[in-house]
Short mmCIF file of C-alpha atoms and ligand atoms in Angstrom, two decimals:
data_model
loop_
_atom_site.label_atom_id
_atom_site.label_comp_id
_atom_site.label_asym_id
_atom_site.label_seq_id
_atom_site.Cartn_x
_atom_site.Cartn_y
_atom_site.Cartn_z
CA UNK A 1 157.11 235.25 40.37
CA UNK A 2 153.96 233.45 39.33
CA UNK A 3 154.16 230.28 37.32
CA UNK A 4 152.78 231.99 34.22
CA UNK A 5 155.24 234.89 34.46
CA UNK A 6 158.06 232.39 34.89
CA UNK A 7 157.01 230.51 31.76
CA UNK A 8 156.71 233.68 29.70
CA UNK A 9 160.10 234.92 30.88
CA UNK A 10 161.78 231.65 30.12
CA UNK A 11 160.29 231.34 26.67
CA UNK A 12 161.59 234.83 25.78
CA UNK A 13 165.02 234.53 27.34
CA UNK A 14 167.29 232.35 25.19
CA UNK A 15 169.93 232.17 27.97
CA UNK A 16 167.56 230.63 30.48
CA UNK A 17 167.14 226.86 30.43
CA UNK A 18 163.75 225.93 29.02
CA UNK A 19 160.88 225.50 31.42
CA UNK A 20 160.43 221.79 31.22
CA UNK A 21 157.12 220.64 29.83
CA UNK A 22 155.87 223.87 28.33
CA UNK A 23 158.97 224.69 26.32
CA UNK A 24 159.45 221.08 25.47
CA UNK A 25 156.00 220.80 23.98
CA UNK A 26 156.48 223.97 21.95
CA UNK A 27 159.72 222.58 20.55
CA UNK A 28 158.39 219.26 19.32
CA UNK A 29 158.90 218.99 15.57
CA UNK A 30 155.45 217.75 14.82
CA UNK A 31 153.97 220.73 16.61
CA UNK A 32 155.82 222.99 14.20
CA UNK A 33 154.43 221.05 11.29
CA UNK A 34 150.97 220.73 12.84
CA UNK A 35 150.10 224.00 14.55
CA UNK A 36 146.44 222.97 14.87
CA UNK A 37 147.41 220.93 17.90
CA UNK A 38 147.94 224.09 19.91
CA UNK A 39 144.71 225.60 18.56
CA UNK A 40 142.60 222.71 19.83
CA UNK A 41 142.53 222.70 23.62
CA UNK A 42 141.02 219.84 25.58
CA UNK A 43 137.38 220.66 26.26
CA UNK A 44 134.04 218.91 26.74
CA UNK A 45 133.95 217.86 23.08
CA UNK A 46 137.35 216.16 23.21
CA UNK A 47 137.12 212.43 22.51
CA UNK A 48 139.52 210.03 24.15
CA UNK A 49 141.46 206.96 22.99
CA UNK A 50 143.82 205.03 25.25
CA UNK A 51 146.53 202.41 25.21
CA UNK A 52 146.37 199.84 28.00
CA UNK A 53 149.50 197.98 29.08
CA UNK A 54 151.41 196.85 32.15
CA UNK A 55 153.89 198.50 32.43
CA UNK A 56 153.00 201.38 30.10
CA UNK A 57 155.02 204.47 30.92
CA UNK A 58 157.52 203.92 28.08
CA UNK A 59 154.80 203.53 25.46
CA UNK A 60 155.38 205.62 22.33
CA UNK A 61 151.79 205.13 21.13
CA UNK A 62 150.31 208.39 22.50
CA UNK A 63 153.02 210.45 20.78
CA UNK A 64 152.18 209.06 17.36
CA UNK A 65 148.41 209.00 17.80
CA UNK A 66 148.20 212.53 19.19
CA UNK A 67 150.35 213.85 16.32
CA UNK A 68 148.01 212.08 13.90
CA UNK A 69 144.84 213.45 15.54
CA UNK A 70 146.26 216.95 15.32
CA UNK A 71 147.21 216.49 11.67
CA UNK A 72 143.70 215.25 10.88
CA UNK A 73 142.15 218.19 12.74
CA UNK A 74 140.42 215.89 15.24
CA UNK A 75 139.71 217.12 18.74
CA UNK A 76 140.79 213.72 20.08
CA UNK A 77 143.51 212.71 22.53
CA UNK A 78 145.29 209.44 23.19
CA UNK A 79 146.54 208.56 26.68
CA UNK A 80 148.51 205.69 28.19
CA UNK A 81 146.86 203.84 31.09
CA UNK A 82 148.61 201.35 33.31
CA UNK A 83 146.13 198.49 33.62
CA UNK A 84 147.07 195.38 35.60
CA UNK A 85 145.97 192.14 33.91
CA UNK A 86 143.44 191.38 36.66
CA UNK A 87 141.75 194.73 35.90
CA UNK A 88 141.66 194.42 32.13
CA UNK A 89 138.02 193.34 31.91
CA UNK A 90 136.90 196.23 34.15
CA UNK A 91 139.07 198.70 32.23
CA UNK A 92 137.58 197.64 28.88
CA UNK A 93 134.07 197.88 30.34
CA UNK A 94 135.01 201.31 31.71
CA UNK A 95 136.06 202.47 28.23
CA UNK A 96 132.68 201.31 26.95
CA UNK A 97 130.75 203.01 29.77
CA UNK A 98 132.61 206.29 29.29
CA UNK A 99 132.39 206.05 25.49
CA UNK A 100 136.04 206.26 24.65
CA UNK A 101 136.58 206.17 20.88
CA UNK A 102 138.89 203.18 21.00
CA UNK A 103 141.71 201.34 22.71
CA UNK A 104 145.10 199.89 21.85
CA UNK A 105 146.30 196.94 23.90
CA UNK A 106 149.90 196.04 24.47
CA UNK A 107 151.86 193.55 26.60
CA UNK A 108 150.48 191.57 28.44
CA UNK A 109 146.86 192.13 27.32
CA UNK A 110 146.59 191.00 23.70
CA UNK A 111 145.65 187.38 24.35
CA UNK A 112 143.60 188.07 27.49
CA UNK A 113 141.41 190.61 25.69
CA UNK A 114 140.04 188.00 23.29
CA UNK A 115 137.70 186.91 26.12
CA UNK A 116 136.63 190.46 26.98
CA UNK A 117 135.45 191.97 23.67
CA UNK A 118 131.87 191.72 22.38
CA UNK A 119 132.61 191.27 18.65
CA UNK A 120 135.60 190.07 16.62
CA UNK A 121 137.02 191.18 13.34
CA UNK A 122 138.35 188.39 11.05
CA UNK A 123 141.89 189.46 12.00
CA UNK A 124 141.29 188.39 15.62
CA UNK A 125 140.07 184.97 14.51
CA UNK A 126 143.14 184.68 12.28
CA UNK A 127 145.82 185.69 14.80
CA UNK A 128 144.15 184.83 18.10
CA UNK A 129 144.91 188.17 19.74
CA UNK A 130 143.40 191.67 20.07
CA UNK A 131 145.53 194.82 19.92
CA UNK A 132 142.88 197.33 18.82
CA UNK A 133 139.33 197.93 20.05
CA UNK A 134 136.76 200.22 18.48
CA UNK A 135 133.83 201.22 20.70
CA UNK A 136 130.61 201.13 18.67
CA UNK A 137 126.97 202.08 19.17
CA UNK A 138 123.87 200.54 17.57
CA UNK A 139 121.51 203.00 15.93
CA UNK A 140 117.75 202.58 15.66
CA UNK A 141 118.14 200.72 12.33
CA UNK A 142 120.30 198.08 14.02
CA UNK A 143 123.55 199.32 12.40
CA UNK A 144 126.74 199.37 14.47
CA UNK A 145 128.62 202.66 14.02
CA UNK A 146 131.76 204.11 15.65
CA UNK A 147 130.61 205.62 18.95
CA UNK A 148 132.00 209.10 18.16
CA UNK A 149 129.39 209.39 15.40
CA UNK A 150 126.62 209.55 18.02
CA UNK A 151 126.70 213.22 18.82
CA UNK A 152 123.05 214.07 19.53
CA UNK A 153 121.19 210.76 19.60
CA UNK A 154 121.97 208.03 22.09
CA UNK A 155 122.90 204.58 20.82
CA UNK A 156 120.48 201.80 21.73
CA UNK A 157 123.38 199.60 22.72
CA UNK A 158 127.18 199.88 22.99
CA UNK A 159 129.77 197.18 22.21
CA UNK A 160 133.51 196.64 21.96
CA UNK A 161 134.77 195.42 18.57
CA UNK A 162 138.21 193.76 18.60
CA UNK A 163 140.79 193.85 15.78
CA UNK A 164 144.37 192.74 15.29
CA UNK A 165 146.62 195.09 13.32
CA UNK A 166 149.98 193.52 14.28
CA UNK A 167 150.34 190.87 11.58
CA UNK A 168 149.51 193.24 8.74
CA UNK A 169 152.07 195.69 10.14
CA UNK A 170 154.88 193.16 9.74
CA UNK A 171 154.43 192.71 6.00
CA UNK A 172 153.70 196.39 5.45
CA UNK A 173 156.91 197.35 7.21
CA UNK A 174 158.90 194.82 5.16
CA UNK A 175 157.40 196.26 1.98
CA UNK A 176 157.72 199.95 2.86
CA UNK A 177 161.01 199.86 4.76
CA UNK A 178 162.95 197.16 2.88
CA UNK A 179 161.09 196.94 -0.42
CA UNK A 180 160.47 193.23 0.20
CA UNK A 181 157.48 191.30 -1.09
CA UNK A 182 157.13 188.19 1.04
CA UNK A 183 155.46 186.05 -1.64
CA UNK A 184 158.07 183.77 -3.18
CA UNK A 185 160.91 184.97 -0.90
CA UNK A 186 163.35 182.77 1.02
CA UNK A 187 163.21 183.87 4.66
CA UNK A 188 165.07 182.93 7.84
CA UNK A 189 163.04 183.79 10.95
CA UNK A 190 164.79 183.81 14.33
CA UNK A 191 162.41 183.35 17.28
CA UNK A 192 159.24 181.39 17.89
CA UNK A 193 157.80 183.27 20.88
CA UNK A 194 154.67 185.44 20.65
CA UNK A 195 156.02 187.83 18.00
CA UNK A 196 157.86 185.08 16.09
CA UNK A 197 154.77 182.88 15.86
CA UNK A 198 152.59 185.67 14.42
CA UNK A 199 155.35 186.62 11.97
CA UNK A 200 155.75 183.00 10.83
CA UNK A 201 152.00 182.58 10.34
CA UNK A 202 151.72 185.88 8.48
CA UNK A 203 154.65 185.02 6.19
CA UNK A 204 153.01 181.67 5.45
CA UNK A 205 149.65 183.34 4.79
CA UNK A 206 151.43 185.63 2.30
CA UNK A 207 152.85 182.63 0.40
CA UNK A 208 156.46 182.92 1.47
CA UNK A 209 158.62 180.90 -0.95
CA UNK A 210 160.59 179.02 1.71
CA UNK A 211 160.62 179.62 5.46
CA UNK A 212 163.39 178.55 7.86
CA UNK A 213 162.58 178.75 11.57
CA UNK A 214 165.20 178.85 14.32
CA UNK A 215 164.53 179.15 18.04
CA UNK A 216 166.59 178.55 21.18
CA UNK A 217 163.91 176.14 22.34
CA UNK A 218 163.71 173.83 19.36
CA UNK A 219 160.34 172.36 20.34
CA UNK A 220 158.65 175.78 20.04
CA UNK A 221 159.93 176.23 16.49
CA UNK A 222 158.69 172.71 15.67
CA UNK A 223 155.25 173.51 17.11
CA UNK A 224 154.98 176.68 14.98
CA UNK A 225 156.15 174.75 11.91
CA UNK A 226 153.49 172.08 12.56
CA UNK A 227 150.80 174.74 12.91
CA UNK A 228 151.85 176.29 9.59
CA UNK A 229 151.86 172.90 7.83
CA UNK A 230 148.30 172.35 9.09
CA UNK A 231 147.04 175.76 7.99
CA UNK A 232 149.05 176.29 4.80
CA UNK A 233 149.56 172.99 3.01
CA UNK A 234 151.64 174.43 0.18
CA UNK A 235 154.16 176.43 2.19
CA UNK A 236 157.71 175.04 2.36
CA UNK A 237 158.86 175.26 5.96
CA UNK A 238 161.86 173.82 7.79
CA UNK A 239 163.20 174.09 11.31
CA UNK A 240 166.89 174.99 11.14
CA UNK A 241 169.31 177.22 9.24
CA UNK A 242 169.23 177.45 5.43
CA UNK A 243 172.12 176.72 3.11
CA UNK A 244 172.98 179.48 0.64
CA UNK A 245 171.43 182.90 0.43
CA UNK A 246 168.11 184.20 1.71
CA UNK A 247 166.18 187.28 0.66
CA UNK A 248 165.47 188.20 4.26
CA UNK A 249 166.51 187.36 7.82
CA UNK A 250 164.23 188.56 10.65
CA UNK A 251 165.05 188.76 14.35
CA UNK A 252 161.90 188.13 16.40
CA UNK A 253 163.76 187.17 19.58
CA UNK A 254 164.39 189.51 22.48
CA UNK A 255 168.15 189.22 21.93
CA UNK A 256 169.48 192.74 21.40
CA UNK A 257 167.27 194.59 23.85
CA UNK A 258 170.22 194.72 26.26
CA UNK A 259 173.53 196.18 25.04
CA UNK A 260 175.53 193.10 26.07
CA UNK A 261 173.31 190.56 24.33
CA UNK A 262 175.07 188.31 21.82
CA UNK A 263 173.78 187.96 18.27
CA UNK A 264 170.50 186.03 17.94
CA UNK A 265 172.03 184.04 15.09
CA UNK A 266 174.66 181.25 15.30
CA UNK A 267 177.61 182.54 13.23
CA UNK A 268 178.91 179.04 12.66
CA UNK A 269 175.69 177.99 10.98
CA UNK A 270 174.65 181.18 9.23
CA UNK A 271 176.46 184.38 8.27
CA UNK A 272 174.40 187.54 7.94
CA UNK A 273 176.26 188.09 4.63
CA UNK A 274 173.99 185.36 3.30
CA UNK A 275 170.98 187.66 3.81
CA UNK A 276 170.19 190.33 1.22
CA UNK A 277 168.04 192.18 3.75
CA UNK A 278 167.89 192.01 7.55
CA UNK A 279 165.04 193.12 9.79
CA UNK A 280 165.17 193.44 13.57
CA UNK A 281 161.83 193.71 15.37
CA UNK A 282 163.68 195.58 18.13
CA UNK A 283 163.60 199.36 17.60
CA UNK A 284 165.28 200.50 20.82
CA UNK A 285 168.27 200.77 20.30
CA UNK A 286 167.85 201.93 16.72
CA UNK A 287 170.72 199.73 15.54
CA UNK A 288 171.26 196.54 17.48
CA UNK A 289 174.48 194.56 17.11
CA UNK A 290 172.46 192.34 14.76
CA UNK A 291 171.68 195.28 12.44
CA UNK A 292 175.18 196.75 12.72
CA UNK A 293 176.71 193.42 11.74
CA UNK A 294 174.29 193.02 8.84
CA UNK A 295 174.96 196.56 7.61
CA UNK A 296 178.73 196.03 7.79
CA UNK A 297 178.27 192.90 5.70
CA UNK A 298 176.41 194.82 3.00
CA UNK A 299 172.78 193.83 3.78
CA UNK A 300 169.93 196.32 3.65
CA UNK A 301 168.53 196.83 7.15
CA UNK A 302 165.45 198.08 8.98
CA UNK A 303 164.34 197.99 12.59
CA UNK A 304 160.92 197.31 14.12
CA UNK A 305 159.83 200.93 14.33
CA UNK A 306 157.87 200.37 11.14
CA UNK A 307 155.87 197.58 12.78
CA UNK A 308 154.99 199.85 15.68
CA UNK A 309 154.08 202.60 13.22
CA UNK A 310 151.89 200.53 10.90
CA UNK A 311 149.96 198.73 13.64
CA UNK A 312 149.20 202.16 15.14
CA UNK A 313 148.33 203.65 11.76
CA UNK A 314 145.85 200.87 11.06
CA UNK A 315 144.34 201.31 14.54
CA UNK A 316 143.86 205.02 13.83
CA UNK A 317 142.13 204.19 10.54
CA UNK A 318 139.85 201.68 12.30
CA UNK A 319 138.92 204.27 14.94
CA UNK A 320 138.50 207.30 12.69
CA UNK A 321 137.78 205.95 9.20
CA UNK A 322 140.41 208.38 7.87
CA UNK A 323 143.75 207.60 6.17
CA UNK A 324 146.62 207.74 8.66
CA UNK A 325 149.16 210.57 8.15
CA UNK A 326 152.09 208.15 8.06
CA UNK A 327 154.99 210.61 7.73
CA UNK A 328 153.78 212.67 10.71
CA UNK A 329 153.25 209.56 12.83
CA UNK A 330 156.73 208.26 11.95
CA UNK A 331 158.34 211.61 12.82
CA UNK A 332 156.49 211.71 16.16
CA UNK A 333 157.57 208.16 17.00
CA UNK A 334 161.20 208.83 16.13
CA UNK A 335 161.13 211.98 18.22
CA UNK A 336 159.63 210.11 21.14
CA UNK A 337 161.91 207.09 20.94
CA UNK A 338 165.21 208.55 19.74
CA UNK A 339 164.85 212.12 21.04
CA UNK A 340 166.33 215.27 19.61
CA UNK A 341 169.53 213.62 18.40
CA UNK A 342 170.14 212.78 14.78
CA UNK A 343 169.66 209.08 15.53
CA UNK A 344 166.77 207.76 13.47
CA UNK A 345 165.47 204.40 12.47
CA UNK A 346 167.69 202.97 9.71
CA UNK A 347 164.75 202.92 7.32
CA UNK A 348 164.51 206.71 7.55
CA UNK A 349 167.50 206.75 5.23
CA UNK A 350 165.99 204.52 2.55
CA UNK A 351 165.24 206.35 -0.70
CA UNK A 352 162.10 208.48 -0.70
CA UNK A 353 160.41 206.14 -3.15
CA UNK A 354 160.36 203.48 -0.46
CA UNK A 355 159.11 205.76 2.27
CA UNK A 356 155.43 206.20 2.91
CA UNK A 357 153.11 209.12 3.55
P1 ATR B 1 157.60 188.13 22.40
O1 ATR B 1 156.14 188.15 22.72
O2 ATR B 1 158.24 189.48 22.39
O3 ATR B 1 157.92 187.33 21.18
P2 ATR B 1 158.41 185.87 23.97
O4 ATR B 1 157.17 185.14 23.57
O5 ATR B 1 158.88 185.78 25.40
O6 ATR B 1 158.29 187.41 23.68
O7 ATR B 1 159.59 185.37 23.01
C1 ATR B 1 160.94 185.71 23.20
C2 ATR B 1 161.78 185.09 22.10
O8 ATR B 1 163.16 185.40 22.34
C3 ATR B 1 161.71 183.57 22.06
O9 ATR B 1 161.92 183.14 20.75
C4 ATR B 1 162.87 183.20 22.98
O10 ATR B 1 163.38 181.90 22.80
P3 ATR B 1 162.75 180.68 23.66
O11 ATR B 1 161.47 180.34 22.99
O12 ATR B 1 163.77 179.61 23.59
O13 ATR B 1 162.55 181.22 25.05
C5 ATR B 1 163.90 184.18 22.52
N1 ATR B 1 164.94 184.37 23.52
C6 ATR B 1 164.80 184.99 24.72
N2 ATR B 1 165.99 184.97 25.38
C7 ATR B 1 166.87 184.31 24.57
C8 ATR B 1 168.24 183.94 24.68
N3 ATR B 1 168.97 184.28 25.77
N4 ATR B 1 168.82 183.28 23.66
C9 ATR B 1 168.12 182.97 22.55
N5 ATR B 1 166.81 183.27 22.39
C10 ATR B 1 166.20 183.92 23.38
#
């Protein structure tokens, strides 16, 4: 039996296990909602975006971006490329030479890429890292335009333009998924590594009412606190646990990625019952012990899927100039990360008025 006959037979015969790949792609929810994806085969007009990381094979980015491209009717595709750090410069130059539409960068490339892009958005100057690149061409009037807009004429020059969409995604996720406005809020932030530092700086930039920073390595929390005091004179910041209640407690540590990890918070110094809302930047598993404990204590909870979603949505908007189809991107991410089961990110169950898209 030829491959094609085998596929056709399997797709008709309900008793036969699905032919992996083909059947699987037909059964994806977002394909049902977005049939255009099947009507738009890859051809010579297809434009490419990519996410670079090392490792990369577990990246959920292509699932959400490809669902979004299909929903927007774009003949674009997003792919994941494993790029070792020593090859990052060459890989970015390669994207420029081959006129990819844009790139996303993930661990460990965000800091390294600052040295490899030709132009910076304000967001890169603010957060010191690049997670999104738009490839641009200069027209004969000297205007830089997204490269995909050059269909017939050739650009005089091509450049990479770096952006950072991570910090904005934190506050957007807090707003959309937990209904929290950072300005004026009392917040306990656990973790002062890469993600914790950006979160602390973003909360300060948004005029957080009072910020408490806790980190296993005390000196790192002190360094972040000092940086915030330098940059935001009016923000109240302390290293250590708060007394009384807080509006929000955020986990920005890696504690919870493994099933046997203890809580990232010291129970003797702070009970999660003191937090009205609790956010875990970890999204796999959907409910860490931290979130389960918070939920049992009556706090509202959300995981970091929203951060992943909103940084990707902003990247899509930077690349395409079109509003991101948020609901479709969220559904594609949940499908990719949590599979066919009924497990979803906790914020999927928040009232519709809080959901986006
Ligand atoms: P990311 O870029 O994801 O933030 P990171 O910079 O390595 O990664 O930061 C990891 C965070 O998890 C840090 O806050 C780290 O605490 P230290 O600064 O003391 O290393 C925290 N973390 C990692 N393992 C931990 C553990 N076993 N107990 C408590 N905190 C831990």
